[in-house]
Short mmCIF file of C-alpha atoms in Angstrom, two decimals:
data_model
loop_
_atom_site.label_atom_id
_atom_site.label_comp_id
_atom_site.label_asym_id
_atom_site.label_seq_id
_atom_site.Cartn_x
_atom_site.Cartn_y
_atom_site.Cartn_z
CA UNK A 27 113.77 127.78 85.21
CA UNK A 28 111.22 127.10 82.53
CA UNK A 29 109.56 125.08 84.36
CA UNK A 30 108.92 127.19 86.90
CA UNK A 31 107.95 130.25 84.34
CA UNK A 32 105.49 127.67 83.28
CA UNK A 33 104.10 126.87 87.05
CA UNK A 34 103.65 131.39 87.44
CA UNK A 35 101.72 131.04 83.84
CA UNK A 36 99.49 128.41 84.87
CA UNK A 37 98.98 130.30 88.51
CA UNK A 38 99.14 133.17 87.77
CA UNK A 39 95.04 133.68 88.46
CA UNK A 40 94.83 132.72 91.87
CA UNK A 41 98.36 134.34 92.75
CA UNK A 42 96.56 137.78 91.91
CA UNK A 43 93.48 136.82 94.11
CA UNK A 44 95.19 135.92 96.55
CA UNK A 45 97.49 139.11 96.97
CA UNK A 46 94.12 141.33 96.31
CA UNK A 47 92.96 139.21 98.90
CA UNK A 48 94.80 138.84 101.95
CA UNK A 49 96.89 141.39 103.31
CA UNK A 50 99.64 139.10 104.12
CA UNK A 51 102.87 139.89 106.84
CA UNK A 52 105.67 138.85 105.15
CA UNK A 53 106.20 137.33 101.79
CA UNK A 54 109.33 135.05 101.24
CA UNK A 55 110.64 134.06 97.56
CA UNK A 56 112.88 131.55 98.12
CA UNK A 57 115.32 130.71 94.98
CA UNK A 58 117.13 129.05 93.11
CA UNK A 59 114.89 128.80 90.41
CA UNK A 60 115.77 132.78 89.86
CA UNK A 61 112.19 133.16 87.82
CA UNK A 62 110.30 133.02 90.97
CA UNK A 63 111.96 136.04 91.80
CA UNK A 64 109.75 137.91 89.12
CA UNK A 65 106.62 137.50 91.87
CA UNK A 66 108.37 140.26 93.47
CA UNK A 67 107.42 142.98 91.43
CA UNK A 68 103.94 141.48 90.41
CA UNK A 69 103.43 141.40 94.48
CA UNK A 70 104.16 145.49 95.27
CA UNK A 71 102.13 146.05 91.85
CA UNK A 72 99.07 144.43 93.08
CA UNK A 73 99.90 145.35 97.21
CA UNK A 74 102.49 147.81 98.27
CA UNK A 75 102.40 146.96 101.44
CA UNK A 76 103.37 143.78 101.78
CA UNK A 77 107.24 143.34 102.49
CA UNK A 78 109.13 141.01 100.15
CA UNK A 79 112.00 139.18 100.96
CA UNK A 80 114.21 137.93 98.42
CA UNK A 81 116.10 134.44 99.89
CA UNK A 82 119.11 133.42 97.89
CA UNK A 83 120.01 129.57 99.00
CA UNK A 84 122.51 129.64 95.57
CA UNK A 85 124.13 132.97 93.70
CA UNK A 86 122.80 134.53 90.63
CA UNK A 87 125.15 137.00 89.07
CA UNK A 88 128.11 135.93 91.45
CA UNK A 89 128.26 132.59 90.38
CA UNK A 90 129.97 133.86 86.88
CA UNK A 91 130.18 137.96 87.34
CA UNK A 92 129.08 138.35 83.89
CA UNK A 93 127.36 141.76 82.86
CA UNK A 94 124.55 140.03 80.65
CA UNK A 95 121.33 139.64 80.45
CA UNK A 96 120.86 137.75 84.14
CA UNK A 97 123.05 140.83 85.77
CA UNK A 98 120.51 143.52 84.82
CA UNK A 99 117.20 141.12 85.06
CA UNK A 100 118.57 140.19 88.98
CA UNK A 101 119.35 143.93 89.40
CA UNK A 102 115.33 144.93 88.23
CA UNK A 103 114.44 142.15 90.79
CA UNK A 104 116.14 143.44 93.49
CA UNK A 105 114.70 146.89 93.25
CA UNK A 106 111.27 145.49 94.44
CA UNK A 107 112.71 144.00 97.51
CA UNK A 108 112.52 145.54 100.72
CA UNK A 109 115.33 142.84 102.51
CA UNK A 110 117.75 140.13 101.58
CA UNK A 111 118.29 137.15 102.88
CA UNK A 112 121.57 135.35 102.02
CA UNK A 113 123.18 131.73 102.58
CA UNK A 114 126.57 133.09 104.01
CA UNK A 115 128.60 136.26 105.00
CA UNK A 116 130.76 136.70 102.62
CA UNK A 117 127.57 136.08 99.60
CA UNK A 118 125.37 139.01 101.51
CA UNK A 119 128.42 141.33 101.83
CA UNK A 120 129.60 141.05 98.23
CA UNK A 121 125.31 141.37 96.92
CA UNK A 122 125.31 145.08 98.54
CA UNK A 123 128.61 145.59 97.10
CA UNK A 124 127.69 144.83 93.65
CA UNK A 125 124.33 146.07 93.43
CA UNK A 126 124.54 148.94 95.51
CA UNK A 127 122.23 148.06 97.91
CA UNK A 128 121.50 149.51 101.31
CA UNK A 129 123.98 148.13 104.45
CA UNK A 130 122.14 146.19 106.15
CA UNK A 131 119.28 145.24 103.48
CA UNK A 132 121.30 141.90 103.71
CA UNK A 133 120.95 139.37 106.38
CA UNK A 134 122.30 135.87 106.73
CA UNK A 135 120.44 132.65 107.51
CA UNK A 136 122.35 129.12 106.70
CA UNK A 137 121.33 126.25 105.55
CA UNK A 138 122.49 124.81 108.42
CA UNK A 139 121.33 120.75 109.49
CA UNK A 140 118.70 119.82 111.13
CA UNK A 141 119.79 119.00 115.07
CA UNK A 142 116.48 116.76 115.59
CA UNK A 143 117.13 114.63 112.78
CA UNK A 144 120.56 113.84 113.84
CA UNK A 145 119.49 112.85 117.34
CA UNK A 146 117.18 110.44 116.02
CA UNK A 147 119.42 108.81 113.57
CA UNK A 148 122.46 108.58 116.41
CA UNK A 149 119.80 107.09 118.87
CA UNK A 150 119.10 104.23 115.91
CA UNK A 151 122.95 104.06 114.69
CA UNK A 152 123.41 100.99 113.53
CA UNK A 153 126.94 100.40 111.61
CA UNK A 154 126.18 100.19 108.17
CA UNK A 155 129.79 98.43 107.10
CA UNK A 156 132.18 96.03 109.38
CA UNK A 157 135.43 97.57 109.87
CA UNK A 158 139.18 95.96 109.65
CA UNK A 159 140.95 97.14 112.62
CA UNK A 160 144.40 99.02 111.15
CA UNK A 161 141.99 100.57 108.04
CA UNK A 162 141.52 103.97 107.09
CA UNK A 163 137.54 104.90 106.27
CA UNK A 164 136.71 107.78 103.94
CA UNK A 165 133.13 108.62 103.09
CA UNK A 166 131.93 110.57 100.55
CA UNK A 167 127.51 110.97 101.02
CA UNK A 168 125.74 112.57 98.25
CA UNK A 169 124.69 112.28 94.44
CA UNK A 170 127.54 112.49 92.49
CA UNK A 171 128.45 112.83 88.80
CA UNK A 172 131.28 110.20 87.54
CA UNK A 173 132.52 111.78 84.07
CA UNK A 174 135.62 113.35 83.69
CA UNK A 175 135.69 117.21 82.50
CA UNK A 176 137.26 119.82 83.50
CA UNK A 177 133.60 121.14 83.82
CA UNK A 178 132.65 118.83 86.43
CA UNK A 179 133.05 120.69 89.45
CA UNK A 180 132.95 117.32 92.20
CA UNK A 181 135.20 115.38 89.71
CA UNK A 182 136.00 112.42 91.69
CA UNK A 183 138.46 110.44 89.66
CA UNK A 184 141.50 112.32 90.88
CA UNK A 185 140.69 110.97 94.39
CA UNK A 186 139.44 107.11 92.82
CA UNK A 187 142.95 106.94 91.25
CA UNK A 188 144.95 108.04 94.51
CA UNK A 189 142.64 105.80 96.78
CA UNK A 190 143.49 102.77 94.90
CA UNK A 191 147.22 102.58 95.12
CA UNK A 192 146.59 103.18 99.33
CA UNK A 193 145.34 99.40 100.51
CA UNK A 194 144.76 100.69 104.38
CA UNK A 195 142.05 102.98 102.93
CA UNK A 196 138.69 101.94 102.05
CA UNK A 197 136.47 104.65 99.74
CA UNK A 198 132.97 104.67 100.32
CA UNK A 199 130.58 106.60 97.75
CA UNK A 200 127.06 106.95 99.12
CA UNK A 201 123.96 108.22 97.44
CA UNK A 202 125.06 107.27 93.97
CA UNK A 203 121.96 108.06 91.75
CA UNK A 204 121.54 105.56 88.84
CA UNK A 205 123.76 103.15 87.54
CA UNK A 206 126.92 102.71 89.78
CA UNK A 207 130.35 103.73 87.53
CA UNK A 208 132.46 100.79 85.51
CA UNK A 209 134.84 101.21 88.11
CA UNK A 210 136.16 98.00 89.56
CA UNK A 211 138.87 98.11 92.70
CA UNK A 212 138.69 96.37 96.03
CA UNK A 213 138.81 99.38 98.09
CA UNK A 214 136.30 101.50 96.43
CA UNK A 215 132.78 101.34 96.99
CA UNK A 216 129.51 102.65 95.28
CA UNK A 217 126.35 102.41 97.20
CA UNK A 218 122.51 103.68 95.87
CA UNK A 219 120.38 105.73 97.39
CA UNK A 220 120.03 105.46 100.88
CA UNK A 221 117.64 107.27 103.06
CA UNK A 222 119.01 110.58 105.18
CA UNK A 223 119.67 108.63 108.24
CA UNK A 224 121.19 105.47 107.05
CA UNK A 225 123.61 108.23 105.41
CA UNK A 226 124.18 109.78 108.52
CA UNK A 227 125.16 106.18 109.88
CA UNK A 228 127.47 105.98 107.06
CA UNK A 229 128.86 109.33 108.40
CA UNK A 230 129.28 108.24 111.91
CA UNK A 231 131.09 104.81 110.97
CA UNK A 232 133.74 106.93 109.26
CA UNK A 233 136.96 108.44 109.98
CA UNK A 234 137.00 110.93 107.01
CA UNK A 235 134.54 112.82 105.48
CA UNK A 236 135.04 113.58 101.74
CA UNK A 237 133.90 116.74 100.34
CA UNK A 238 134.62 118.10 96.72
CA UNK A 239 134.07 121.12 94.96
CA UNK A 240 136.17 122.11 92.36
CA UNK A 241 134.05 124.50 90.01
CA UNK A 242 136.20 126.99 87.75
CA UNK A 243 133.54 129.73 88.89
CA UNK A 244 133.11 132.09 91.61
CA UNK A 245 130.44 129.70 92.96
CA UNK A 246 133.05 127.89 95.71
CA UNK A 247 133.80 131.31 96.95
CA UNK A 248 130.34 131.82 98.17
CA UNK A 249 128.72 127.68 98.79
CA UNK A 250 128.63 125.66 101.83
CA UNK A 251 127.17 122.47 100.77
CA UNK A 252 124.35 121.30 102.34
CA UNK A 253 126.30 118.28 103.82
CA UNK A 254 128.92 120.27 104.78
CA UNK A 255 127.03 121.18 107.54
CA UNK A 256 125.97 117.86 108.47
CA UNK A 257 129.91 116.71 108.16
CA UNK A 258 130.91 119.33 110.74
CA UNK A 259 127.70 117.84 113.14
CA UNK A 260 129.13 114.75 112.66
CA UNK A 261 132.56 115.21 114.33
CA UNK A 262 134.57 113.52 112.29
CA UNK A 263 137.86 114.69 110.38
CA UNK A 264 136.26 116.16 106.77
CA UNK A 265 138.72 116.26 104.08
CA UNK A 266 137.38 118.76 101.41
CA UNK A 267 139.10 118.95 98.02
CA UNK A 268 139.02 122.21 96.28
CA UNK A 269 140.79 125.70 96.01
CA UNK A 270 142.16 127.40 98.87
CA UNK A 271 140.40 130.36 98.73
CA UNK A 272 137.53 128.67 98.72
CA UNK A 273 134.54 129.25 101.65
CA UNK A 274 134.42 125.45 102.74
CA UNK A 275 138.35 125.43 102.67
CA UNK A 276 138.34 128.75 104.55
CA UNK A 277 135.81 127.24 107.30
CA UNK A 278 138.02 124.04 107.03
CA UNK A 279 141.00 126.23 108.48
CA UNK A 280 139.13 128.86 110.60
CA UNK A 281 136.63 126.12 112.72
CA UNK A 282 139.58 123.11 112.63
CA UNK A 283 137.37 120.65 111.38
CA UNK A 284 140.06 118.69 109.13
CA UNK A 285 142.33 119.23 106.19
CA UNK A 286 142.04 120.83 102.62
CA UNK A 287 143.75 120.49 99.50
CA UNK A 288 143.43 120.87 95.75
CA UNK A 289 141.68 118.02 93.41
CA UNK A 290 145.29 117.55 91.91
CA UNK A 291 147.60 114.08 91.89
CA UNK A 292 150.37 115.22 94.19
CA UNK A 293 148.00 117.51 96.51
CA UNK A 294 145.90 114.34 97.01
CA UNK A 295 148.57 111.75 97.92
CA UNK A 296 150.26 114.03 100.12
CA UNK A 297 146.87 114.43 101.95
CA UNK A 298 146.29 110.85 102.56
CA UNK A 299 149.54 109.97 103.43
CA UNK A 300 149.31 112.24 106.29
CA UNK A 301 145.99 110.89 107.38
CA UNK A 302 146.93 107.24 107.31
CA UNK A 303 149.89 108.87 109.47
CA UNK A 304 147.80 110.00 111.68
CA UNK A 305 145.44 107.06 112.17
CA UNK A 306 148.15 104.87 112.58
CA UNK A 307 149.50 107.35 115.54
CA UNK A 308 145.96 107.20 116.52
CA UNK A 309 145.98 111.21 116.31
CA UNK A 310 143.01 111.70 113.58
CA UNK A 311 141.53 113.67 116.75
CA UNK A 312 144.28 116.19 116.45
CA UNK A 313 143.15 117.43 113.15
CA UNK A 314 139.72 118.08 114.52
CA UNK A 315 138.34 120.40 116.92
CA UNK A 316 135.19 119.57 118.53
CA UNK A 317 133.48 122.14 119.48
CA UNK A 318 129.74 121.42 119.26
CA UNK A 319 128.72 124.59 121.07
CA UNK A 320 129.94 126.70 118.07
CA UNK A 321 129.03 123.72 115.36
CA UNK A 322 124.90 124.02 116.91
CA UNK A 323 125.04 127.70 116.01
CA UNK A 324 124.38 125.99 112.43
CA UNK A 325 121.80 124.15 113.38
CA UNK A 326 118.65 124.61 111.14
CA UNK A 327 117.01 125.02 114.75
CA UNK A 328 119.12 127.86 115.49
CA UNK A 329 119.16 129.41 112.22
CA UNK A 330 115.25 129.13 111.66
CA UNK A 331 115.01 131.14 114.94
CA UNK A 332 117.66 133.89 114.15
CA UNK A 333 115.13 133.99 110.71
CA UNK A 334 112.25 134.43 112.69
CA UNK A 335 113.55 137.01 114.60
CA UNK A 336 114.28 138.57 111.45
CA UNK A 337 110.39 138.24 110.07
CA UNK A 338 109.07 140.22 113.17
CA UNK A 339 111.55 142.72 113.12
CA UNK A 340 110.08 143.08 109.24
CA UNK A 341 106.14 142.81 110.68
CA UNK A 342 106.53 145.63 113.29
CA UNK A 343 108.03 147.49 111.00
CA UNK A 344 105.08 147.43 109.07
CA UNK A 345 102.71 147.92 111.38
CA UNK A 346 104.54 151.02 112.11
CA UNK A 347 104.22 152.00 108.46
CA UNK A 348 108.08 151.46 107.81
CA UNK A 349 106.83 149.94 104.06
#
């Protein structure tokens, strides 16, 4: 956040002109970094009538629930906004909840993935890895942090140490930022940074998607990862490690895209046991619905559009004097 707090110092100037300025429709604060949210009471300070729109793509005081500091600065910041725009259902529902706010001051746009990059990169697949017929192909895309704590909330040693002692399966890390982990078995893999479609070719050559989130917050009860969505436009199995109660475990069970469990020893192994069952059966299909009609409702195309709709509904409400 500070240095963002630093960018409204040093902009502060022309952010004033322009608000005196130009009467503008709509203006969007999109955050994480929360600081950017303080624009929303310099904007009805300097123009009233503008609306504001506060867009959450991470939570503030729901990540921890604490009542501090943050709780009653996001709770000032919300008073100067005339809608809300959430990441997910359950995030907008709990925000009126807690704050008190209006129903129906909060709306919901995903993240979503974007349906016109994933055409290209399918009509270009090229197999990035040559497979051994009989083996079982887990992928895990994405930076990832390799120490072990109880604080690190996509630990993935758990699932290194129950991947090793499984020779049919072959562990792919991709997207590893810096220097690769001292971690030295024949069927795990660490690969750098690869560019967004040469990770969705890693995707497609899979059978198993990996996902992990296993903070000790309220975060996971709220967070669909941004690759989530482009596992589930993928179509293959995605095996996401983390609690239960979880959002991306719930949407694992409610849209049958695969199989959850917890980032424990005996929760892991049981997991891939049954999916080396299963691809040995040649049933991996079984364990995941395909249903691309309801997996484009999350397409950034379809969600920019539902947000649009939003933005006019906001304009002709001004220019009906509704702000």
């Amino acid at each position: 956040g500070l240095s963002k707090q630093l960018w409204i110092w040093k902009n502060r100037s022309e952010i004033r002109r322009l608000l005196r300025e130009i009467n503008y429709d709509v203006l969007i604060i999109s955050a994480p970094s929360f600081v950017l949210f303080r624009f929303a009471e310099k904007v009805k300070k300097i123009n009233a009538s503008i609306p504001v729109i506060l867009d959450y793509r991470d939570p503030w005081h729901l990540w921890n629930r604490k009542r501090n500091f943050a709780y009653l600065t996001e709770k000032r910041r919300l008073r100067y906004a005339d809608a809300v725009v959430g990441f997910s259902e359950i995030f907008s529902k709990d925000m009126e909840q807690v704050f008190h706010l209006p129903k129906g001051k909060c709306r919901v746009v995903y993240n979503g993935y974007s349906e016109a990059d994933w055409s290209a990169a399918e009509n270009r697949y090229a197999p990035p890895f040559e497979r051994t017929p009989g083996k079982l192909y887990l992928v895990f895309t994405g930076n990832l942090s390799f120490w072990a704590s109880e604080n690190n909330y996509r630990n993935p040693f758990p699932l290194i140490e129950t991947v090793r002692t499984f020779p049919d399966a072959e562990l792919y890390f991709v997207g590893i930022q810096g220097r690769p982990p001292d971690i030295h078995y024949d069927n795990v893999h660490f690969i750098g940074n690869v560019s967004q479609e040469t990770s969705f070719h890693y995707m497609l050559a899979s059978d198993i998607l990996i996902s992990i989130h296993d903070a000790k917050d309220d975060s996971g009860t709220y967070l669909v990862s941004g690759k989530f969505y482009d596992y589930m436009r993928s179509g293959r199995v995605i095996w996401h490690i983390g609690r239960p109660q979880d959002l991306m475990s719930d949407w694992i069970r409610r849209y049958q895209l695969g199989i959850t469990c917890s980032n424990d020893p005996s929760g892991l192994k049981a997991s891939l046991e049954l999916l080396i069952q299963e691809h040995e059966r040649d049933r991996l299909h079984m364990l995941r619905k395909r249903n691309m009609k309801l997996i484009k409702d999350f397409s950034r195309e379809m969600q920019n559009s539902r947000y649009e709709t939003f933005l006019r509904s906001i304009y002709k409400n001004k220019r009906l004097g509704g702000f």
